[in-house]
Amino acid sequence: LMRYYLNEEPILPNVDTYDLSDPDQREHVIHNIESMVVKPAGGSGGYGLVMGPSATEKELVGAIAAIKEDPRAWIAQPVVRFSTYPTVVEDGVIKPRHVDLRPFAVNDGTNVYVLPGGLSRVALPEGSLVVNSSQGGGSKDTWVLEDTQTVDRPVPREVPRAAMVDMDIPDRVDAPVAHDERMLQQERQQQQQGGGPC
């Protein structure tokens, strides 16, 4: 995305993603499928993925057949080994579980600000690398600690009061019912198909 939108090279490398419509990349993935994660190209939420290292022989053979049948419908990535973190699991026991961290950054057009904290996702089933909440994953608080405290300006002792604005707001706004019905129908179809966009 950085190369496309900003014409810049990323500072931190992304995980390699293989385009299985490319014959060379497809053959590489098929020959190394035990160390790959194979995902539906249009999928989300961890649905339909095959985790090579933990997949059965039948699942791997099925993934290869699906890739050969419709290569454009699949992507693959090498398995990323997540760190583990102490996690309270069933019965209140603390055990290691795999986690990933999604930091957040805001770009105001001139500067990029990395926010303190982020989203830590945890794979709750023992040994799992799937952190998606739709697949049994959870989340953790993320705290950023500093050795020293930096204050650019004094913290105000009194919080300024927000200005009150008089407005006439109707009790109810009627939205187009057709739009709501169409959205509900799409949600039902996605649930019947076993997933949907994230």
Short mmCIF file of C-alpha atoms in Angstrom, two decimals:
data_model
loop_
_atom_site.label_atom_id
_atom_site.label_comp_id
_atom_site.label_asym_id
_atom_site.label_seq_id
_atom_site.Cartn_x
_atom_site.Cartn_y
_atom_site.Cartn_z
CA LEU A 1 0.00 0.00 0.00
CA MET A 2 2.83 2.39 0.81
CA ARG A 3 4.41 1.87 -2.59
CA TYR A 4 1.07 2.35 -4.34
CA TYR A 5 -0.25 5.36 -2.43
CA LEU A 6 2.93 7.12 -1.29
CA ASN A 7 5.55 5.83 -3.74
CA GLU A 8 7.75 5.07 -0.71
CA GLU A 9 9.43 1.97 0.64
CA PRO A 10 8.15 0.73 4.01
CA ILE A 11 10.53 1.03 6.95
CA LEU A 12 9.20 -2.18 8.49
CA PRO A 13 8.75 -5.03 6.04
CA ASN A 14 5.34 -6.61 5.54
CA VAL A 15 4.77 -10.33 5.59
CA ASP A 16 5.28 -11.71 2.08
CA THR A 17 1.94 -12.29 0.35
CA TYR A 18 1.89 -14.65 -2.61
CA ASP A 19 -0.40 -14.00 -5.58
CA LEU A 20 -1.45 -17.51 -6.53
CA SER A 21 -2.54 -16.48 -10.01
CA ASP A 22 1.19 -16.14 -10.77
CA PRO A 23 2.42 -19.64 -11.78
CA ASP A 24 5.85 -19.28 -10.11
CA GLN A 25 4.40 -18.03 -6.82
CA ARG A 26 1.70 -20.71 -6.94
CA GLU A 27 4.28 -23.49 -7.35
CA HIS A 28 6.38 -22.05 -4.51
CA VAL A 29 3.36 -22.09 -2.19
CA ILE A 30 2.29 -25.60 -3.21
CA HIS A 31 5.80 -26.97 -2.58
CA ASN A 32 5.98 -25.21 0.81
CA ILE A 33 2.34 -25.47 1.87
CA GLU A 34 3.23 -26.98 5.28
CA SER A 35 4.78 -23.64 6.29
CA MET A 36 2.12 -21.38 4.73
CA VAL A 37 -1.21 -19.88 5.69
CA VAL A 38 -3.60 -20.15 2.75
CA LYS A 39 -6.51 -17.70 2.82
CA PRO A 40 -9.49 -16.88 0.59
CA ALA A 41 -8.54 -13.71 -1.32
CA GLY A 42 -11.86 -12.07 -0.48
CA GLY A 43 -12.17 -13.53 3.01
CA SER A 44 -11.99 -12.03 6.46
CA GLY A 45 -12.35 -12.94 10.08
CA GLY A 46 -10.18 -16.04 9.84
CA TYR A 47 -12.83 -17.98 7.91
CA GLY A 48 -11.68 -20.51 5.32
CA LEU A 49 -7.98 -20.30 6.10
CA VAL A 50 -5.69 -23.31 6.19
CA MET A 51 -2.83 -23.06 8.68
CA GLY A 52 -0.15 -25.27 7.11
CA PRO A 53 1.81 -26.34 10.21
CA SER A 54 -1.32 -27.50 12.06
CA ALA A 55 -3.38 -28.71 9.07
CA THR A 56 -4.12 -32.36 8.45
CA GLU A 57 -2.90 -34.06 5.29
CA LYS A 58 -6.49 -34.02 4.01
CA GLU A 59 -6.75 -30.25 4.61
CA LEU A 60 -3.45 -29.62 2.80
CA VAL A 61 -4.49 -31.76 -0.19
CA GLY A 62 -7.83 -29.91 -0.25
CA ALA A 63 -6.09 -26.52 -0.16
CA ILE A 64 -3.80 -27.50 -3.05
CA ALA A 65 -6.79 -28.70 -5.09
CA ALA A 66 -8.69 -25.45 -4.38
CA ILE A 67 -5.64 -23.37 -5.36
CA LYS A 68 -5.22 -25.28 -8.64
CA GLU A 69 -8.94 -25.03 -9.42
CA ASP A 70 -9.19 -21.25 -8.87
CA PRO A 71 -5.80 -19.64 -8.13
CA ARG A 72 -7.19 -16.09 -8.13
CA ALA A 73 -9.50 -16.96 -5.23
CA TRP A 74 -6.57 -17.59 -2.85
CA ILE A 75 -3.53 -15.89 -1.35
CA ALA A 76 -0.81 -17.34 0.84
CA GLN A 77 1.64 -16.04 3.42
CA PRO A 78 4.40 -17.68 5.43
CA VAL A 79 3.32 -18.47 8.98
CA VAL A 80 4.30 -15.66 11.34
CA ARG A 81 5.30 -16.88 14.78
CA PHE A 82 3.71 -14.57 17.31
CA SER A 83 5.11 -13.81 20.74
CA THR A 84 3.37 -15.33 23.72
CA TYR A 85 2.00 -13.41 26.64
CA PRO A 86 0.67 -14.50 30.05
CA THR A 87 -3.09 -14.80 29.67
CA VAL A 88 -5.83 -15.73 32.10
CA VAL A 89 -7.64 -18.70 30.56
CA GLU A 90 -10.41 -21.02 31.72
CA ASP A 91 -10.55 -21.71 35.44
CA GLY A 92 -8.55 -18.51 36.10
CA VAL A 93 -5.23 -20.18 35.27
CA ILE A 94 -2.47 -18.05 33.70
CA LYS A 95 -0.94 -19.66 30.60
CA PRO A 96 1.02 -18.39 27.59
CA ARG A 97 -1.04 -17.50 24.52
CA HIS A 98 0.02 -16.07 21.16
CA VAL A 99 -0.61 -12.35 20.69
CA ASP A 100 -0.23 -9.72 18.02
CA LEU A 101 -0.22 -5.94 18.38
CA ARG A 102 -1.81 -3.48 16.00
CA PRO A 103 -0.43 -0.03 16.68
CA PHE A 104 -2.44 2.98 15.56
CA ALA A 105 -1.10 6.03 13.77
CA VAL A 106 -2.80 9.21 12.61
CA ASN A 107 -1.65 11.18 9.58
CA ASP A 108 -2.73 14.83 9.48
CA GLY A 109 -1.32 15.36 6.01
CA THR A 110 1.98 16.69 7.30
CA ASN A 111 2.96 14.55 10.26
CA VAL A 112 2.30 11.01 11.39
CA TYR A 113 1.55 10.52 15.08
CA VAL A 114 1.82 7.09 16.67
CA LEU A 115 -0.81 6.85 19.37
CA PRO A 116 0.02 5.51 22.83
CA GLY A 117 -1.41 2.01 23.00
CA GLY A 118 -2.96 -0.15 20.33
CA LEU A 119 -5.03 -3.25 19.83
CA SER A 120 -3.54 -6.44 21.23
CA ARG A 121 -5.30 -9.55 19.97
CA VAL A 122 -4.81 -12.93 21.60
CA ALA A 123 -5.33 -16.47 20.31
CA LEU A 124 -7.16 -18.05 23.23
CA PRO A 125 -7.12 -21.74 22.17
CA GLU A 126 -3.84 -23.33 23.28
CA GLY A 127 -1.26 -23.40 20.47
CA SER A 128 -3.46 -21.42 18.08
CA LEU A 129 -2.05 -18.58 15.98
CA VAL A 130 -5.50 -17.34 14.91
CA VAL A 131 -6.26 -14.13 16.82
CA ASN A 132 -9.52 -13.18 15.07
CA SER A 133 -12.33 -12.66 17.58
CA SER A 134 -14.70 -14.47 15.21
CA GLN A 135 -12.51 -17.57 15.58
CA GLY A 136 -12.29 -17.60 19.35
CA GLY A 137 -9.62 -14.93 19.78
CA GLY A 138 -9.75 -12.21 22.38
CA SER A 139 -8.14 -8.89 23.13
CA LYS A 140 -5.91 -7.41 25.81
CA ASP A 141 -5.28 -3.95 27.14
CA THR A 142 -2.18 -2.37 25.66
CA TRP A 143 -0.16 -0.03 27.83
CA VAL A 144 2.85 2.02 26.79
CA LEU A 145 5.23 2.84 29.62
CA GLU A 146 8.00 5.43 29.55
CA ASP A 147 11.03 5.72 31.78
CA THR A 148 10.54 9.47 32.04
CA GLN A 149 7.55 11.73 31.82
CA THR A 150 7.59 14.38 29.12
CA VAL A 151 5.34 17.41 29.40
CA ASP A 152 5.37 19.89 26.52
CA ARG A 153 3.16 22.38 28.35
CA PRO A 154 1.63 22.58 31.79
CA VAL A 155 -1.47 20.48 32.29
CA PRO A 156 -4.47 22.78 32.87
CA ARG A 157 -5.88 22.56 36.37
CA GLU A 158 -9.37 23.34 35.15
CA VAL A 159 -10.98 21.72 32.15
CA PRO A 160 -12.67 24.35 29.97
CA ARG A 161 -16.43 23.93 29.68
CA ALA A 162 -17.85 23.14 26.28
CA ALA A 163 -19.90 25.86 24.67
CA MET A 164 -23.62 25.10 24.62
CA VAL A 165 -25.41 25.47 21.31
CA ASP A 166 -29.20 25.66 21.08
CA MET A 167 -30.54 23.37 18.37
CA ASP A 168 -33.90 22.01 17.37
CA ILE A 169 -33.42 18.30 16.83
CA PRO A 170 -36.42 16.21 15.80
CA ASP A 171 -37.38 13.32 18.08
CA ARG A 172 -37.02 10.85 15.23
CA VAL A 173 -35.50 10.88 11.79
CA ASP A 174 -37.03 8.44 9.32
CA ALA A 175 -34.38 6.62 7.33
CA PRO A 176 -35.17 4.92 4.05
CA VAL A 177 -36.52 1.48 4.98
CA ALA A 178 -35.35 -0.09 1.70
CA HIS A 179 -31.71 0.63 2.62
CA ASP A 180 -32.13 -1.00 6.05
CA GLU A 181 -33.83 -4.05 4.52
CA ARG A 182 -31.08 -4.38 1.90
CA MET A 183 -28.39 -4.22 4.61
CA LEU A 184 -30.17 -6.87 6.69
CA GLN A 185 -30.53 -9.11 3.64
CA GLN A 186 -26.79 -8.78 2.87
CA GLU A 187 -25.90 -9.61 6.48
CA ARG A 188 -28.11 -12.73 6.38
CA GLN A 189 -26.49 -13.86 3.11
CA GLN A 190 -22.99 -13.37 4.55
CA GLN A 191 -23.88 -15.34 7.66
CA GLN A 192 -25.29 -18.18 5.55
CA GLN A 193 -22.06 -18.22 3.53
CA GLY A 194 -20.05 -18.49 6.74
CA GLY A 195 -18.47 -15.06 6.82
CA GLY A 196 -18.33 -11.62 5.36
CA PRO A 197 -16.07 -8.66 4.89
CA CYS A 198 -14.42 -7.28 7.98
#
